[in-house]
C-alpha positions as YAML, in Angstrom:
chain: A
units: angstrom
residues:
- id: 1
  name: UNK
  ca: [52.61, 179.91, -57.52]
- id: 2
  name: UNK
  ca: [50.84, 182.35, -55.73]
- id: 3
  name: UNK
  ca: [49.57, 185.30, -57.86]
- id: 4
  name: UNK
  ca: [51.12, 188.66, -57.77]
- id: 5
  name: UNK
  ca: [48.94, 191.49, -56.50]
- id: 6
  name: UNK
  ca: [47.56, 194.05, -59.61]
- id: 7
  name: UNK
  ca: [49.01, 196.88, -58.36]
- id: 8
  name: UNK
  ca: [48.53, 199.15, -61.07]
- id: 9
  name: UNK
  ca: [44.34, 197.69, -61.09]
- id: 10
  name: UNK
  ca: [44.13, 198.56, -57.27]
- id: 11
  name: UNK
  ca: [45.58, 202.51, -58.09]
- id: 12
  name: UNK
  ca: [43.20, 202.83, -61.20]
- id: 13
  name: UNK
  ca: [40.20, 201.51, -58.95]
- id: 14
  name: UNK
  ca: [41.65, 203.92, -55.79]
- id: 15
  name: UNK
  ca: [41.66, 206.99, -58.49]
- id: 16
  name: UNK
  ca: [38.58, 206.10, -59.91]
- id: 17
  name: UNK
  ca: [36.76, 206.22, -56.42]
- id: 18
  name: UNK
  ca: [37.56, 209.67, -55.92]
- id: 19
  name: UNK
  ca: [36.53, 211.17, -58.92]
- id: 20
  name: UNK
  ca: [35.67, 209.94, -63.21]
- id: 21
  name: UNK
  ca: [38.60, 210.40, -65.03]
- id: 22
  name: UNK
  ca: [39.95, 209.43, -68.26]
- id: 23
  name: UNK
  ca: [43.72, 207.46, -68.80]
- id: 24
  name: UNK
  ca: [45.62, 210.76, -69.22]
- id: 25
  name: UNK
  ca: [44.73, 212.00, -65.81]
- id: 26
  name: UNK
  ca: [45.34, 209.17, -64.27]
- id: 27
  name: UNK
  ca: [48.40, 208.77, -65.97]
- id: 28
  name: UNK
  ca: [49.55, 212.13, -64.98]
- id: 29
  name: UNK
  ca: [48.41, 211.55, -61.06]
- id: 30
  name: UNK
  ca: [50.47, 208.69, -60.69]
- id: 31
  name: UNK
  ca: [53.53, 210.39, -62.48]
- id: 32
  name: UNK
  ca: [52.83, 213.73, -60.23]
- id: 33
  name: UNK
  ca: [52.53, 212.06, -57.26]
- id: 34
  name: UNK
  ca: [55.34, 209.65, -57.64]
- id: 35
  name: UNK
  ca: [53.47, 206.22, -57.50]
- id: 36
  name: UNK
  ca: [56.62, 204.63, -57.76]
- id: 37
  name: UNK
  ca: [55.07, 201.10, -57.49]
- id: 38
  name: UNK
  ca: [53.57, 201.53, -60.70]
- id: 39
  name: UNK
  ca: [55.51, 200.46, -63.56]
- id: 40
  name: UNK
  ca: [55.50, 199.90, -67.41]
- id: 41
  name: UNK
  ca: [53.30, 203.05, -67.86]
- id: 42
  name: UNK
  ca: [51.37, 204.19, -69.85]
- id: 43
  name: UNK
  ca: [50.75, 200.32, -71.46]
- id: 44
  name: UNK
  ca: [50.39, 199.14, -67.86]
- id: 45
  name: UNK
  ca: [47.96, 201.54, -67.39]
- id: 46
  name: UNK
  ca: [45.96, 201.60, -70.41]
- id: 47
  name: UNK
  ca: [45.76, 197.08, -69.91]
- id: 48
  name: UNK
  ca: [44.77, 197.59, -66.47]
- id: 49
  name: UNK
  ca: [41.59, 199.58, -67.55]
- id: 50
  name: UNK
  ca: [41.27, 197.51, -70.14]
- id: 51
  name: UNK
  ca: [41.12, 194.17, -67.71]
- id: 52
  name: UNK
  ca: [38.33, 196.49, -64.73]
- id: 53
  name: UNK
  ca: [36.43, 197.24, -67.61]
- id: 54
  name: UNK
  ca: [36.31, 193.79, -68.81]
- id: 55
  name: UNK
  ca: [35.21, 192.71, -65.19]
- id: 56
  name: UNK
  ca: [33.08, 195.47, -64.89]
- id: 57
  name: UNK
  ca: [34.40, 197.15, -62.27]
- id: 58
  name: UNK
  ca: [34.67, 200.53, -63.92]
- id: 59
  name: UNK
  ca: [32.57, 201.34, -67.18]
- id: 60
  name: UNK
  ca: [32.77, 204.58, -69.72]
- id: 61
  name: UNK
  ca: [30.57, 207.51, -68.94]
- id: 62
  name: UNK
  ca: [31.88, 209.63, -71.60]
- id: 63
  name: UNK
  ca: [33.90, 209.73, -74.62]
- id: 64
  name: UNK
  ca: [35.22, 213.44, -76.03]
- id: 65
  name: UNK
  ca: [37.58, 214.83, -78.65]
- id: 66
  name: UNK
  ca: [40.11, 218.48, -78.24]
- id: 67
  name: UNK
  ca: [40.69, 219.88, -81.27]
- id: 68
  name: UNK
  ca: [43.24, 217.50, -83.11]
- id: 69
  name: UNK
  ca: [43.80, 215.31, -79.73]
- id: 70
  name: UNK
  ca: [42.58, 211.30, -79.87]
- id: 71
  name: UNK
  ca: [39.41, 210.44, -78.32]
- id: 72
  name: UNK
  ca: [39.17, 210.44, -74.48]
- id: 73
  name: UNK
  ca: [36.80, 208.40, -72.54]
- id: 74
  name: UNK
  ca: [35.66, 208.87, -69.19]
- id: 75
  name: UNK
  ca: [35.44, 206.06, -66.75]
- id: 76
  name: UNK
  ca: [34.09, 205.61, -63.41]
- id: 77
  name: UNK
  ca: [34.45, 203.26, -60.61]
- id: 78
  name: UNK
  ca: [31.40, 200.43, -60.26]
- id: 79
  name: UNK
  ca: [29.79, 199.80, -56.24]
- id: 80
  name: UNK
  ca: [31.29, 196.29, -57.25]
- id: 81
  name: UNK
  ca: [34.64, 198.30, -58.32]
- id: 82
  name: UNK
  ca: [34.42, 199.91, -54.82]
- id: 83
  name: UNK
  ca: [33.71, 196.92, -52.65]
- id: 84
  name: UNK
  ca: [36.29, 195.08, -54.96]
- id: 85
  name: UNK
  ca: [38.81, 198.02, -54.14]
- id: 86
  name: UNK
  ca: [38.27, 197.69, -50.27]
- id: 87
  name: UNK
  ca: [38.78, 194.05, -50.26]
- id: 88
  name: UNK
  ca: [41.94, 193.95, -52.40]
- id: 89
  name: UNK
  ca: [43.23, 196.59, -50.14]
- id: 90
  name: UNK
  ca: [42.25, 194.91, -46.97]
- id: 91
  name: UNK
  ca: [44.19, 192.08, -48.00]
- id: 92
  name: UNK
  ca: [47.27, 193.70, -49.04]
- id: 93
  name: UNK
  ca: [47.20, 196.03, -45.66]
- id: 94
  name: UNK
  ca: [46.47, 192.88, -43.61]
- id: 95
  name: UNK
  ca: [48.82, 190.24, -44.68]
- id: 96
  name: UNK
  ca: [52.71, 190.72, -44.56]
- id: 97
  name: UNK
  ca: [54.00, 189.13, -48.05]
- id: 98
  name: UNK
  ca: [57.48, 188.69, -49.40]
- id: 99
  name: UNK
  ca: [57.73, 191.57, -51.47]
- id: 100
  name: UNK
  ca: [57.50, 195.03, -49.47]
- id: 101
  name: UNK
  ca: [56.71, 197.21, -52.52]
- id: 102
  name: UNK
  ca: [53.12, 195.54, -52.22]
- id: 103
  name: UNK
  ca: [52.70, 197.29, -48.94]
- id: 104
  name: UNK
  ca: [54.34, 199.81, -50.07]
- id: 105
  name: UNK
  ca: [51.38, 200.11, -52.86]
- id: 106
  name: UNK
  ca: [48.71, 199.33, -50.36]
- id: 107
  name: UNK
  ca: [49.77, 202.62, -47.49]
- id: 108
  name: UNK
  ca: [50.07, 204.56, -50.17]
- id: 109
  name: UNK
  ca: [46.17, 203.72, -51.02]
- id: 110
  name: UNK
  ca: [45.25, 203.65, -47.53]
- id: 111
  name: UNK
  ca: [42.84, 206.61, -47.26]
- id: 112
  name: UNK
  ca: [40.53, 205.37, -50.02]
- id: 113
  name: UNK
  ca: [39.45, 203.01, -46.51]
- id: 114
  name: UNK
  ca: [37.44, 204.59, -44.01]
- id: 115
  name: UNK
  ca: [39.84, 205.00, -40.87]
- id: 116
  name: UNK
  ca: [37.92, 201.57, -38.82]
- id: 117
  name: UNK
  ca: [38.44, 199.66, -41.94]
- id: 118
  name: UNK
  ca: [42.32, 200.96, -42.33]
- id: 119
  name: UNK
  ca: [42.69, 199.93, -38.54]
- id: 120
  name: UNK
  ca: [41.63, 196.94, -38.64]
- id: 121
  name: UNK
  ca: [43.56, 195.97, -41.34]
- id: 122
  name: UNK
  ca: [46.75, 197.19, -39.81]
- id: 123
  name: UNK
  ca: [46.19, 195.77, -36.18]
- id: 124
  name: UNK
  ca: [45.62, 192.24, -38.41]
- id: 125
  name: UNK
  ca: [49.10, 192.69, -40.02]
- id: 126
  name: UNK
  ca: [50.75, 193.87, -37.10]
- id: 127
  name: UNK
  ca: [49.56, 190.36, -34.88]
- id: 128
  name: UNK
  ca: [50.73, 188.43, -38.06]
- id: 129
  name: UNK
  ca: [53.97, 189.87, -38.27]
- id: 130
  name: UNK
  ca: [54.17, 189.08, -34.14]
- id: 131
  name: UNK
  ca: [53.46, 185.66, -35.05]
- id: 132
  name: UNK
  ca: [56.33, 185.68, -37.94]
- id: 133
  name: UNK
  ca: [58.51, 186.89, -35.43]
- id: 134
  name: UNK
  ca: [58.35, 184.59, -32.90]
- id: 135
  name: UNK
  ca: [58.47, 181.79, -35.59]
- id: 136
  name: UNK
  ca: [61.53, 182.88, -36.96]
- id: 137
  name: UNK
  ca: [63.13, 183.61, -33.41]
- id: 138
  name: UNK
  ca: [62.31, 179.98, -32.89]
- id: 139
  name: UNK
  ca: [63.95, 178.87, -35.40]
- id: 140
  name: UNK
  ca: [66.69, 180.89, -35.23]
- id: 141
  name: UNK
  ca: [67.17, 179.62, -31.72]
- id: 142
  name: UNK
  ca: [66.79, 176.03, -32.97]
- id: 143
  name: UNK
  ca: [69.42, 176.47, -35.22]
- id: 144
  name: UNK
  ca: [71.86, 178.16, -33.09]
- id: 145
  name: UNK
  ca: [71.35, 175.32, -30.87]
- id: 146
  name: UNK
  ca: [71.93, 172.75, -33.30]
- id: 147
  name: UNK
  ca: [75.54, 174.87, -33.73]
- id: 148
  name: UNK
  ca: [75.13, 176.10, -36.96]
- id: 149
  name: UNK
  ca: [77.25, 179.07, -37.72]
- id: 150
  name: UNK
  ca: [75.74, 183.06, -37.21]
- id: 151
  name: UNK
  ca: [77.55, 183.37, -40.69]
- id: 152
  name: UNK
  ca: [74.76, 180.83, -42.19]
- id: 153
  name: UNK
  ca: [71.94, 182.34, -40.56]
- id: 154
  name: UNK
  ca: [72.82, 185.96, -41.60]
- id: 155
  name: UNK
  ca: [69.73, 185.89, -44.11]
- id: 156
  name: UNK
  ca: [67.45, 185.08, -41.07]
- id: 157
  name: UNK
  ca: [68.85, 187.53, -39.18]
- id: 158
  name: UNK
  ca: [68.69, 190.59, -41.93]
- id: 159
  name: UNK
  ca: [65.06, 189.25, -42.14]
- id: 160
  name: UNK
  ca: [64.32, 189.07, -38.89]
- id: 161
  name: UNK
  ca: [65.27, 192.98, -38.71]
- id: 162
  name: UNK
  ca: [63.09, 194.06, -41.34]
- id: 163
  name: UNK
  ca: [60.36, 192.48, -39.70]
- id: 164
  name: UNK
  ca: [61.05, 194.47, -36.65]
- id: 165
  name: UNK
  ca: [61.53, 197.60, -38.06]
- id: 166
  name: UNK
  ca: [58.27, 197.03, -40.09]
- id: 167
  name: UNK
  ca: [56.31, 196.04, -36.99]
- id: 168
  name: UNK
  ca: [57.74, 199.29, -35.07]
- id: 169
  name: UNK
  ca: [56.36, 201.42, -38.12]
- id: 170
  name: UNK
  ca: [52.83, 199.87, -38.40]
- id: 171
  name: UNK
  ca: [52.53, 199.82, -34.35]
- id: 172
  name: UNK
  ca: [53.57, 203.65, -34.59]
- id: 173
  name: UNK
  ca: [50.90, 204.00, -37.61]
- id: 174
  name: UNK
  ca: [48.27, 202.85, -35.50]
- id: 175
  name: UNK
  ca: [48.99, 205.18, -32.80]
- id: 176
  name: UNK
  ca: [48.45, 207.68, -34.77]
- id: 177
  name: UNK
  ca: [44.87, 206.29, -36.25]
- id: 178
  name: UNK
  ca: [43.84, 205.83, -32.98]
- id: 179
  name: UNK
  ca: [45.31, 209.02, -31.38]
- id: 180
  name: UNK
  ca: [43.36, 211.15, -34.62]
- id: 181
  name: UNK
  ca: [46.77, 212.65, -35.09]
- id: 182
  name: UNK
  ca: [46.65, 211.78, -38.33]
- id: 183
  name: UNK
  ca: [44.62, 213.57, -40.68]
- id: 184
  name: UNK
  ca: [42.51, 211.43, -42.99]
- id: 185
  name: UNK
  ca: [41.17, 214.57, -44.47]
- id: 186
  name: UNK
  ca: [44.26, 214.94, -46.43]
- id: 187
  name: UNK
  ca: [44.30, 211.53, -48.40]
- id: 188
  name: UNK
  ca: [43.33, 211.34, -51.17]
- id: 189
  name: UNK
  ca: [40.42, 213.03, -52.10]
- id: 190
  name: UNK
  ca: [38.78, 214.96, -54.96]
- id: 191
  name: UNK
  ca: [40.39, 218.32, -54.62]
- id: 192
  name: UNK
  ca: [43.67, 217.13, -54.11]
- id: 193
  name: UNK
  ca: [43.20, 214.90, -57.72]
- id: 194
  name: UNK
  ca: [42.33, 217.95, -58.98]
- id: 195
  name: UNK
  ca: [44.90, 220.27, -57.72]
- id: 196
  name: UNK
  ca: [47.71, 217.86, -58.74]
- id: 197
  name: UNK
  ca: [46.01, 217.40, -62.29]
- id: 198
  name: UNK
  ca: [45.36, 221.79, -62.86]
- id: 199
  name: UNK
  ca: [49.15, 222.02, -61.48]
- id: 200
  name: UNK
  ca: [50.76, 219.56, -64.09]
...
């Protein structure tokens, strides 16, 4: 069994490339910003950092006490965290899975990328889900042919018109890379984190 993406690792290692932060804020970002994806907080959140620090990919820069308030510590991304980051998002950008909130995870990441790198990746998943496509038109054919009953293909079909739809949307996404109609200046960066964070 394949293993299933760390979706809450690749948003901590996203954060954590735009600016240090400790659990809280990056607690609060993905609550503020409704990182839907992201579930089980704060535990989730809190073992995820646990697990990058263990691999090194982040490390603590600073620990600090408010008042009465527990300890905080600081971490920061790694340059192994970062090039870790870019490949795990690659991935998930590049290759159409089963489950859609993985993609779902990865565009909402997308402008940790620089915009070739984000390209790239989508123009790979958009041939790939081309190639799905025609597979499953194939065999949908083949079936048909063989006289099976639309009502037993219905699945295929429903499937079949997700795939489309998501091809439409990633073909439209690119359009919009390569036309520069798309702002990349307004992903994620370090005043946005910290507008969202003064505003909560």
């Amino acid at each position: 069994m394949a293993r299933r993406p760390d979706l809450v690792g690749l948003t901590v290692l996203a954060m954590l490339s735009v600016r240090a932060g400790h659990p809280y804020e990056l607690h609060r970002f993905i609550v503020d910003t409704h990182k839907d994806y992201v579930t089980g907080l704060p535990r989730s959140l809190y073992h995820a950092i646990e697990r990058l620090a263990g691999e090194e990919l982040i490390v603590p820069v600073e620990t600090s006490r408010q008042g009465r308030r527990p300890e905080r510590t600081v971490y920061e991304i790694t340059d192994e965290g970062r090039r870790e980051l870019a490949t795990r998002l690659r991935m998930l950008l590049e290759n159409p899975g089963s489950e859609r909130r993985t993609f779902t995870a990865a565009v909402s990441l997308i402008g940790v990328l620089p915009v070739p790198e984000a390209l790239q990746a989508l123009l790979a998943r958009a041939a790939a889900i081309e190639g799905n496509l025609t597979g499953l038109n194939g065999h949908l054919k083949a079936l048909k042919d063989g006289g099976l009953p639309d009502v037993l293909m219905i699945e295929l079909d429903y499937e079949r018109a997700l795939s489309e739809s998501e091809l439409a949307w990633v073909k439209q996404l690119i359009a919009r890379l390569e036309s520069g109609e798309l702002d990349w200046s307004g992903t994620v960066n370090r005043d946005l984190l910290e507008r969202v964070l003064d505003e909560s």
